[in-house]
């Protein structure tokens, strides 16, 4: 039986306990009532799920729909990038993250071959080369430098551009517009202008690839006549956005976290074999995609509560990843932890398609950075680092760093 607790009003989003910790309000809520009713700012009632077991169960249950055209979200936050809505959002062709089976299955099946573990393993050496070349560029600069601009953003951008067949020279178009698209408190007109500019660019790109395909993922997709140009554009938008934004923020915020935990950083430098587990732990600890939404398609029992049909459900991945029922001392960064089972890549049918790619990029990025910059440190006080509290994917806007020596 759930303990009686005050029903929260609005989303407690701010990480007020520190830049890497869940909001205190969410932590208290998870302890008292991990599946809790909440009131959205406009007054309508929904639910927030914060406990690990409940979140995992919910994500595996397809009765909790991802379709925004059947749910009404009366708050200024949506699935990353989606505009705020006061009525159901129409389905966007190709945007399979906001679809349910069988529509989701049809589109995702087209992509599974491109992101298999085997395919990613074949690409690993090349991804390491990309990271090392960017580290060469970084080492040539005179510190202090912004690690986001010079390393964390270029590496995943270069990788996803090459995989998809998007010219890296056009990065200004997608980096600027995707960032605008992820700002929380921006007008719908501004958000949609960024979305339109990016999708217009991608529609032209996939149209060219359908006419003259190359050796890349978008060309492979364009060869399927059953996929429309609109669907190809939606898929390209989703892969490009997710393929560089999430990993870029993990590389930058992860470096910040390690610099703030120098003993953990020293252990990783001394024993690089810890890196695969450290990447999983950083994913869990930081949870850069911290809020998702689902919509109940029928009355559903979850965590001892009945979530009514049509309810909007807020899912806190951050709270679930810091649940002491699942992880010992969850608010502690521990590179020795076996954090497999964290929910940062999601769970169920929507589990992140590119998770193996992201793991390889993070291993290559952190390994190279720690090895080649043994004296890396922040160039400003930690309290002055600009956190992305205004964005739907958490991270840092800039990370000024400095060093006194480099290595190969």
CSV table of C-alpha atoms in Angstrom, one decimal:
chain,number,residue,atom,x,y,z
A,1,UNK,CA,0.0,0.0,0.0
A,2,UNK,CA,1.4,3.4,-1.0
A,3,UNK,CA,2.1,5.9,1.7
A,4,UNK,CA,0.0,9.0,1.7
A,5,UNK,CA,2.1,11.9,0.3
A,6,UNK,CA,1.2,15.3,-1.1
A,7,UNK,CA,0.3,15.1,-4.8
A,8,UNK,CA,3.1,16.9,-6.7
A,9,UNK,CA,2.2,19.9,-8.9
A,10,UNK,CA,4.2,20.2,-12.0
A,11,UNK,CA,7.4,18.5,-12.9
A,12,UNK,CA,10.3,18.7,-10.3
A,13,UNK,CA,13.0,18.9,-13.0
A,14,UNK,CA,15.8,21.0,-11.5
A,15,UNK,CA,18.7,18.9,-10.1
A,16,UNK,CA,18.8,20.9,-7.0
A,17,UNK,CA,20.9,18.5,-5.0
A,18,UNK,CA,23.9,19.0,-7.3
A,19,UNK,CA,24.6,18.9,-11.1
A,20,UNK,CA,24.6,15.1,-11.2
A,21,UNK,CA,21.9,14.2,-8.7
A,22,UNK,CA,18.1,13.8,-9.0
A,23,UNK,CA,15.9,16.6,-7.7
A,24,UNK,CA,15.3,16.2,-4.0
A,25,UNK,CA,11.6,16.2,-4.5
A,26,UNK,CA,11.7,13.3,-6.9
A,27,UNK,CA,13.9,11.4,-4.5
A,28,UNK,CA,11.4,11.9,-1.6
A,29,UNK,CA,8.5,10.9,-3.9
A,30,UNK,CA,10.2,7.7,-5.0
A,31,UNK,CA,10.8,6.7,-1.4
A,32,UNK,CA,7.2,7.3,-0.4
A,33,UNK,CA,5.2,6.5,-3.5
A,34,UNK,CA,7.1,5.4,-6.6
A,35,UNK,CA,3.9,5.5,-8.7
A,36,UNK,CA,2.3,8.8,-7.8
A,37,UNK,CA,-0.6,10.9,-9.1
A,38,UNK,CA,0.5,14.4,-10.1
A,39,UNK,CA,-1.2,17.6,-11.2
A,40,UNK,CA,0.1,19.3,-14.4
A,41,UNK,CA,0.5,23.1,-14.4
A,42,UNK,CA,-2.8,23.5,-16.3
A,43,UNK,CA,-4.7,21.6,-13.6
A,44,UNK,CA,-5.2,18.3,-15.3
A,45,UNK,CA,-4.2,15.1,-13.4
A,46,UNK,CA,-1.8,12.4,-14.5
A,47,UNK,CA,0.9,10.2,-13.0
A,48,UNK,CA,4.7,10.3,-12.4
A,49,UNK,CA,6.6,7.0,-12.0
A,50,UNK,CA,10.0,7.1,-10.2
A,51,UNK,CA,10.8,3.6,-8.9
A,52,UNK,CA,13.1,1.4,-10.9
A,53,UNK,CA,10.9,-1.7,-10.9
A,54,UNK,CA,7.8,0.3,-11.9
A,55,UNK,CA,9.6,2.2,-14.7
A,56,UNK,CA,11.0,-1.0,-16.1
A,57,UNK,CA,7.6,-2.7,-16.0
A,58,UNK,CA,5.9,0.3,-17.6
A,59,UNK,CA,8.5,0.5,-20.4
A,60,UNK,CA,7.9,-3.1,-21.3
A,61,UNK,CA,4.1,-2.8,-21.3
A,62,UNK,CA,2.9,-1.7,-24.8
A,63,UNK,CA,-0.5,-0.7,-23.3
A,64,UNK,CA,1.4,2.4,-22.3
A,65,UNK,CA,1.5,4.1,-25.6
A,66,UNK,CA,4.2,6.4,-27.1
A,67,UNK,CA,1.8,8.0,-29.5
A,68,UNK,CA,1.3,11.7,-28.9
A,69,UNK,CA,-1.7,11.8,-31.1
A,70,UNK,CA,-3.7,9.9,-28.5
A,71,UNK,CA,-2.4,11.7,-25.5
A,72,UNK,CA,-2.8,15.3,-24.4
A,73,UNK,CA,0.2,16.9,-22.7
A,74,UNK,CA,-0.6,20.2,-21.0
A,75,UNK,CA,3.0,21.1,-20.0
A,76,UNK,CA,5.9,22.8,-21.7
A,77,UNK,CA,8.0,19.6,-21.9
A,78,UNK,CA,7.5,16.7,-24.3
A,79,UNK,CA,9.5,13.8,-25.7
A,80,UNK,CA,12.8,15.5,-26.6
A,81,UNK,CA,12.1,18.0,-29.3
A,82,UNK,CA,8.4,17.6,-29.6
A,83,UNK,CA,6.4,20.9,-29.3
A,84,UNK,CA,4.3,21.5,-26.3
A,85,UNK,CA,0.7,20.6,-26.9
A,86,UNK,CA,-2.8,21.4,-25.5
A,87,UNK,CA,-4.4,18.9,-27.8
A,88,UNK,CA,-3.2,15.6,-29.3
A,89,UNK,CA,-0.1,16.1,-31.5
A,90,UNK,CA,-0.5,14.6,-35.0
A,91,UNK,CA,1.8,11.6,-35.8
A,92,UNK,CA,4.9,12.6,-37.7
A,93,UNK,CA,5.7,10.2,-40.6
A,94,UNK,CA,8.9,8.2,-39.8
A,95,UNK,CA,9.1,9.4,-36.2
A,96,UNK,CA,9.0,5.8,-34.8
A,97,UNK,CA,10.0,6.9,-31.3
A,98,UNK,CA,6.4,8.2,-31.0
A,99,UNK,CA,4.7,5.2,-32.5
A,100,UNK,CA,3.4,1.9,-31.2
A,101,UNK,CA,3.5,-1.6,-32.9
A,102,UNK,CA,2.8,-2.4,-35.7
A,103,UNK,CA,3.8,1.0,-37.2
A,104,UNK,CA,6.8,1.2,-34.9
A,105,UNK,CA,7.8,-2.4,-35.8
A,106,UNK,CA,7.6,-1.8,-39.5
A,107,UNK,CA,10.0,1.2,-39.4
A,108,UNK,CA,12.4,-0.1,-36.8
A,109,UNK,CA,12.8,-3.4,-38.6
A,110,UNK,CA,14.3,-1.5,-41.5
A,111,UNK,CA,17.0,-0.2,-39.2
A,112,UNK,CA,18.0,-3.2,-37.0
A,113,UNK,CA,20.5,-4.5,-39.5
A,114,UNK,CA,22.4,-1.2,-39.6
A,115,UNK,CA,22.9,-1.1,-35.8
A,116,UNK,CA,23.7,-4.7,-34.9
A,117,UNK,CA,26.4,-5.5,-32.4
A,118,UNK,CA,28.4,-7.2,-35.2
A,119,UNK,CA,28.1,-4.2,-37.5
A,120,UNK,CA,29.1,-1.8,-34.7
A,121,UNK,CA,32.1,-4.0,-33.8
A,122,UNK,CA,33.3,-3.8,-37.4
A,123,UNK,CA,33.1,0.0,-37.1
A,124,UNK,CA,34.9,0.3,-33.8
A,125,UNK,CA,38.4,0.8,-35.1
A,126,UNK,CA,37.2,3.5,-37.4
A,127,UNK,CA,35.3,5.3,-34.6
A,128,UNK,CA,38.5,5.2,-32.5
A,129,UNK,CA,40.3,6.8,-35.4
A,130,UNK,CA,37.8,9.6,-35.6
A,131,UNK,CA,38.1,10.2,-31.9
A,132,UNK,CA,41.9,10.2,-32.0
A,133,UNK,CA,41.9,12.6,-34.9
A,134,UNK,CA,39.7,15.0,-33.0
A,135,UNK,CA,42.0,14.7,-30.0
A,136,UNK,CA,44.9,15.6,-32.3
A,137,UNK,CA,43.0,18.8,-33.2
A,138,UNK,CA,42.3,19.4,-29.5
A,139,UNK,CA,46.0,19.0,-28.6
A,140,UNK,CA,47.0,21.6,-31.1
A,141,UNK,CA,44.9,24.3,-29.5
A,142,UNK,CA,46.1,26.6,-26.8
A,143,UNK,CA,44.1,26.0,-23.6
A,144,UNK,CA,41.7,26.9,-22.1
A,145,UNK,CA,39.3,25.5,-24.7
A,146,UNK,CA,35.7,24.5,-24.7
A,147,UNK,CA,35.6,20.7,-24.6
A,148,UNK,CA,32.0,20.7,-26.0
A,149,UNK,CA,32.9,22.6,-29.1
A,150,UNK,CA,36.3,21.1,-29.7
A,151,UNK,CA,35.7,17.4,-28.8
A,152,UNK,CA,32.4,16.2,-27.3
A,153,UNK,CA,30.2,17.6,-30.1
A,154,UNK,CA,32.4,16.9,-33.1
A,155,UNK,CA,33.1,13.2,-32.4
A,156,UNK,CA,29.5,11.9,-32.4
A,157,UNK,CA,28.6,14.4,-35.2
A,158,UNK,CA,31.4,13.1,-37.4
A,159,UNK,CA,30.4,9.5,-36.7
A,160,UNK,CA,26.6,9.9,-37.3
A,161,UNK,CA,27.2,12.0,-40.4
A,162,UNK,CA,29.4,9.3,-41.9
A,163,UNK,CA,27.0,6.5,-41.0
A,164,UNK,CA,23.9,8.3,-42.3
A,165,UNK,CA,25.5,9.9,-45.3
A,166,UNK,CA,25.0,13.5,-44.1
A,167,UNK,CA,27.7,15.9,-45.2
A,168,UNK,CA,29.6,17.0,-42.1
A,169,UNK,CA,30.2,20.3,-43.8
A,170,UNK,CA,26.4,20.9,-43.2
A,171,UNK,CA,26.8,20.5,-39.5
A,172,UNK,CA,25.8,24.1,-38.7
A,173,UNK,CA,22.4,23.4,-40.2
A,174,UNK,CA,21.7,20.4,-38.0
A,175,UNK,CA,23.6,21.3,-34.8
A,176,UNK,CA,22.1,24.7,-34.5
A,177,UNK,CA,18.5,23.7,-35.3
A,178,UNK,CA,18.5,20.5,-33.3
A,179,UNK,CA,19.8,22.5,-30.3
A,180,UNK,CA,17.0,25.0,-30.8
A,181,UNK,CA,14.5,22.2,-31.1
A,182,UNK,CA,15.5,20.8,-27.6
A,183,UNK,CA,15.1,24.1,-25.7
A,184,UNK,CA,12.3,23.7,-23.2
A,185,UNK,CA,11.0,27.2,-22.8
A,186,UNK,CA,11.0,28.5,-26.3
A,187,UNK,CA,8.0,29.6,-28.3
A,188,UNK,CA,6.2,27.0,-30.5
A,189,UNK,CA,6.9,29.2,-33.6
A,190,UNK,CA,10.7,29.2,-32.9
A,191,UNK,CA,10.7,25.4,-32.3
A,192,UNK,CA,8.8,24.7,-35.4
A,193,UNK,CA,10.9,27.0,-37.5
A,194,UNK,CA,14.0,25.1,-36.5
A,195,UNK,CA,12.2,21.8,-37.1
A,196,UNK,CA,11.0,22.9,-40.5
A,197,UNK,CA,14.5,24.1,-41.6
A,198,UNK,CA,16.1,20.9,-40.6
A,199,UNK,CA,13.4,18.6,-42.1
A,200,UNK,CA,13.4,20.6,-45.3
A,201,UNK,CA,17.2,20.0,-45.6
A,202,UNK,CA,16.8,16.3,-44.8
A,203,UNK,CA,13.9,15.9,-47.3
A,204,UNK,CA,16.1,17.2,-50.0
A,205,UNK,CA,19.0,14.9,-48.9
A,206,UNK,CA,16.9,11.7,-48.9
A,207,UNK,CA,15.3,12.7,-52.2
A,208,UNK,CA,18.8,12.9,-53.7
A,209,UNK,CA,19.7,9.5,-52.1
A,210,UNK,CA,16.7,7.9,-53.6
A,211,UNK,CA,17.7,9.1,-57.0
A,212,UNK,CA,21.5,8.3,-56.6
A,213,UNK,CA,22.1,6.1,-53.5
A,214,UNK,CA,25.5,5.8,-51.9
A,215,UNK,CA,27.0,3.6,-49.3
A,216,UNK,CA,25.3,4.8,-46.1
A,217,UNK,CA,22.3,4.1,-43.9
A,218,UNK,CA,20.0,6.7,-45.5
A,219,UNK,CA,20.8,5.4,-49.0
A,220,UNK,CA,20.0,1.9,-47.8
A,221,UNK,CA,16.6,3.1,-46.5
A,222,UNK,CA,15.9,5.1,-49.6
A,223,UNK,CA,16.1,1.9,-51.7
A,224,UNK,CA,12.9,0.7,-50.0
A,225,UNK,CA,10.0,1.8,-52.2
A,226,UNK,CA,7.5,1.2,-49.4
A,227,UNK,CA,9.1,4.1,-47.4
A,228,UNK,CA,7.8,7.5,-48.4
A,229,UNK,CA,10.0,10.6,-48.6
A,230,UNK,CA,8.2,11.9,-45.6
A,231,UNK,CA,8.9,8.7,-43.6
A,232,UNK,CA,12.6,8.8,-44.7
A,233,UNK,CA,12.8,12.4,-43.6
A,234,UNK,CA,11.3,11.6,-40.1
A,235,UNK,CA,13.7,8.7,-39.7
A,236,UNK,CA,16.7,10.8,-40.7
A,237,UNK,CA,15.6,13.6,-38.3
A,238,UNK,CA,15.4,11.1,-35.4
A,239,UNK,CA,18.6,9.3,-36.1
A,240,UNK,CA,20.6,12.5,-36.7
A,241,UNK,CA,19.2,14.2,-33.5
A,242,UNK,CA,19.6,11.2,-31.2
A,243,UNK,CA,22.9,10.2,-32.9
A,244,UNK,CA,24.8,13.3,-31.9
A,245,UNK,CA,23.0,15.1,-29.1
A,246,UNK,CA,22.8,12.3,-26.5
A,247,UNK,CA,26.4,11.1,-26.9
A,248,UNK,CA,27.8,14.7,-27.1
A,249,UNK,CA,26.2,15.5,-23.8
A,250,UNK,CA,27.4,12.2,-22.2
A,251,UNK,CA,31.0,12.9,-23.3
A,252,UNK,CA,30.9,16.5,-21.9
A,253,UNK,CA,28.9,15.9,-18.8
A,254,UNK,CA,30.8,12.6,-18.1
A,255,UNK,CA,34.1,14.4,-18.3
A,256,UNK,CA,32.8,17.1,-15.9
A,257,UNK,CA,31.7,14.3,-13.5
A,258,UNK,CA,35.1,12.6,-13.7
A,259,UNK,CA,36.9,15.9,-13.1
A,260,UNK,CA,34.7,16.4,-10.0
A,261,UNK,CA,35.6,12.9,-8.9
A,262,UNK,CA,39.4,12.9,-9.4
A,263,UNK,CA,39.9,9.6,-7.5
A,264,UNK,CA,37.6,7.9,-10.0
A,265,UNK,CA,39.4,9.5,-12.9
A,266,UNK,CA,42.8,8.4,-11.5
A,267,UNK,CA,41.5,4.8,-11.3
A,268,UNK,CA,40.4,4.9,-14.9
A,269,UNK,CA,43.7,6.2,-16.0
A,270,UNK,CA,45.6,3.5,-14.1
A,271,UNK,CA,43.3,0.7,-15.2
A,272,UNK,CA,41.7,1.3,-18.7
A,273,UNK,CA,40.0,-2.1,-18.4
A,274,UNK,CA,37.5,-0.5,-16.1
A,275,UNK,CA,36.3,1.7,-18.9
A,276,UNK,CA,33.4,-0.4,-20.2
A,277,UNK,CA,31.9,-0.6,-16.7
A,278,UNK,CA,32.6,3.0,-16.2
A,279,UNK,CA,30.7,4.0,-19.3
A,280,UNK,CA,27.6,2.1,-18.0
A,281,UNK,CA,28.0,3.7,-14.6
A,282,UNK,CA,28.2,7.2,-16.1
A,283,UNK,CA,25.1,6.5,-18.2
A,284,UNK,CA,23.3,5.4,-15.1
A,285,UNK,CA,24.6,8.2,-12.8
A,286,UNK,CA,24.0,11.1,-15.3
A,287,UNK,CA,20.8,10.0,-17.1
A,288,UNK,CA,21.0,12.8,-19.6
A,289,UNK,CA,17.6,11.8,-21.0
A,290,UNK,CA,15.8,12.0,-17.7
A,291,UNK,CA,12.1,12.4,-18.6
A,292,UNK,CA,9.9,10.4,-21.0
A,293,UNK,CA,6.1,10.3,-21.5
A,294,UNK,CA,3.6,7.5,-22.0
A,295,UNK,CA,-0.2,7.4,-22.4
A,296,UNK,CA,-2.4,4.7,-20.8
A,297,UNK,CA,-4.6,3.0,-23.5
A,298,UNK,CA,-6.6,1.3,-20.8
A,299,UNK,CA,-6.9,1.0,-17.0
A,300,UNK,CA,-3.5,-0.5,-15.9
A,301,UNK,CA,-2.3,-1.7,-12.6
A,302,UNK,CA,1.2,-0.5,-11.8
A,303,UNK,CA,3.0,-0.5,-8.5
A,304,UNK,CA,-0.2,-1.0,-6.5
A,305,UNK,CA,-1.9,1.9,-8.3
A,306,UNK,CA,-4.5,2.0,-11.0
A,307,UNK,CA,-3.6,4.3,-13.8
A,308,UNK,CA,-6.8,5.2,-15.7
A,309,UNK,CA,-7.2,5.0,-19.4
A,310,UNK,CA,-6.1,8.2,-21.2
A,311,UNK,CA,-3.8,9.3,-18.4
A,312,UNK,CA,-0.5,11.0,-19.2
A,313,UNK,CA,2.3,9.3,-17.4
A,314,UNK,CA,5.6,11.0,-16.7
A,315,UNK,CA,8.5,8.6,-16.5
A,316,UNK,CA,11.6,9.6,-14.5
A,317,UNK,CA,14.6,7.6,-15.8
A,318,UNK,CA,16.9,9.7,-13.6
A,319,UNK,CA,15.0,8.7,-10.4
A,320,UNK,CA,14.8,5.0,-11.5
A,321,UNK,CA,18.5,4.9,-12.2
A,322,UNK,CA,19.1,6.3,-8.7
A,323,UNK,CA,16.7,3.9,-6.9
A,324,UNK,CA,18.5,2.3,-3.9
A,325,UNK,CA,16.2,-0.7,-4.3
A,326,UNK,CA,18.1,-1.5,-7.4
A,327,UNK,CA,21.6,0.1,-7.0
A,328,UNK,CA,23.6,0.4,-3.7
A,329,UNK,CA,24.6,3.9,-2.8
A,330,UNK,CA,23.0,5.1,-6.1
A,331,UNK,CA,24.0,8.8,-5.7
A,332,UNK,CA,27.7,7.8,-5.6
A,333,UNK,CA,29.7,7.6,-8.9
A,334,UNK,CA,31.6,4.2,-8.7
A,335,UNK,CA,33.5,3.2,-11.8
A,336,UNK,CA,33.8,-0.3,-10.3
A,337,UNK,CA,30.0,-0.8,-10.3
A,338,UNK,CA,28.3,-3.3,-12.6
A,339,UNK,CA,25.6,-0.9,-13.7
A,340,UNK,CA,24.2,-3.1,-16.5
A,341,UNK,CA,20.4,-3.0,-16.2
A,342,UNK,CA,20.3,0.8,-16.0
A,343,UNK,CA,17.5,2.4,-17.9
A,344,UNK,CA,19.4,5.1,-19.7
A,345,UNK,CA,18.9,3.4,-23.1
A,346,UNK,CA,15.3,2.8,-22.3
A,347,UNK,CA,13.6,-0.6,-22.1
A,348,UNK,CA,11.2,-2.6,-24.1
A,349,UNK,CA,10.3,-2.1,-27.8
A,350,UNK,CA,11.7,1.5,-27.7
A,351,UNK,CA,15.1,0.6,-26.2
A,352,UNK,CA,17.7,2.7,-28.0
A,353,UNK,CA,18.6,1.5,-31.4
A,354,UNK,CA,22.0,3.0,-31.4
A,355,UNK,CA,23.1,2.0,-27.9
A,356,UNK,CA,26.1,-0.1,-29.1
A,357,UNK,CA,27.3,2.8,-31.2
A,358,UNK,CA,27.0,5.2,-28.3
A,359,UNK,CA,29.0,2.8,-26.0
A,360,UNK,CA,31.8,2.6,-28.6
A,361,UNK,CA,31.9,6.3,-29.0
A,362,UNK,CA,32.0,6.9,-25.2
A,363,UNK,CA,34.7,4.3,-24.7
A,364,UNK,CA,36.8,5.7,-27.5
A,365,UNK,CA,36.2,9.3,-26.3
A,366,UNK,CA,36.9,8.8,-22.6
A,367,UNK,CA,39.8,6.5,-23.2
A,368,UNK,CA,41.5,8.9,-25.5
A,369,UNK,CA,40.8,12.0,-23.5
A,370,UNK,CA,42.2,10.5,-20.2
A,371,UNK,CA,45.2,9.0,-21.9
A,372,UNK,CA,46.3,11.9,-23.9
A,373,UNK,CA,45.5,14.7,-21.4
A,374,UNK,CA,46.9,13.4,-18.1
A,375,UNK,CA,46.7,16.9,-16.5
A,376,UNK,CA,43.2,17.8,-17.7
A,377,UNK,CA,41.3,20.0,-15.4
A,378,UNK,CA,38.5,22.6,-15.3
A,379,UNK,CA,39.5,26.1,-16.4
A,380,UNK,CA,36.7,27.7,-14.3
A,381,UNK,CA,35.2,26.9,-10.9
A,382,UNK,CA,32.8,24.0,-11.1
A,383,UNK,CA,29.9,26.2,-9.9
A,384,UNK,CA,30.3,28.4,-13.0
A,385,UNK,CA,29.9,25.5,-15.6
A,386,UNK,CA,26.8,26.3,-17.6
A,387,UNK,CA,24.4,23.3,-17.2
A,388,UNK,CA,21.7,22.5,-19.7
A,389,UNK,CA,18.9,22.8,-17.3
A,390,UNK,CA,17.0,24.6,-20.1
A,391,UNK,CA,17.2,21.6,-22.5
A,392,UNK,CA,15.3,18.3,-22.9
A,393,UNK,CA,18.7,16.5,-23.0
A,394,UNK,CA,20.8,17.3,-20.0
A,395,UNK,CA,24.5,18.2,-20.1
A,396,UNK,CA,26.6,21.2,-20.2
A,397,UNK,CA,26.5,24.1,-22.7
A,398,UNK,CA,30.3,24.7,-22.4
A,399,UNK,CA,33.1,22.9,-20.5
A,400,UNK,CA,36.2,25.1,-20.4
A,401,UNK,CA,39.2,22.9,-19.7
A,402,UNK,CA,42.9,23.4,-19.5
A,403,UNK,CA,46.1,21.2,-19.3
A,404,UNK,CA,49.8,21.5,-18.9
A,405,UNK,CA,50.9,18.5,-20.9
A,406,UNK,CA,49.7,16.0,-23.5
A,407,UNK,CA,50.6,12.4,-24.3
A,408,UNK,CA,50.1,10.0,-27.2
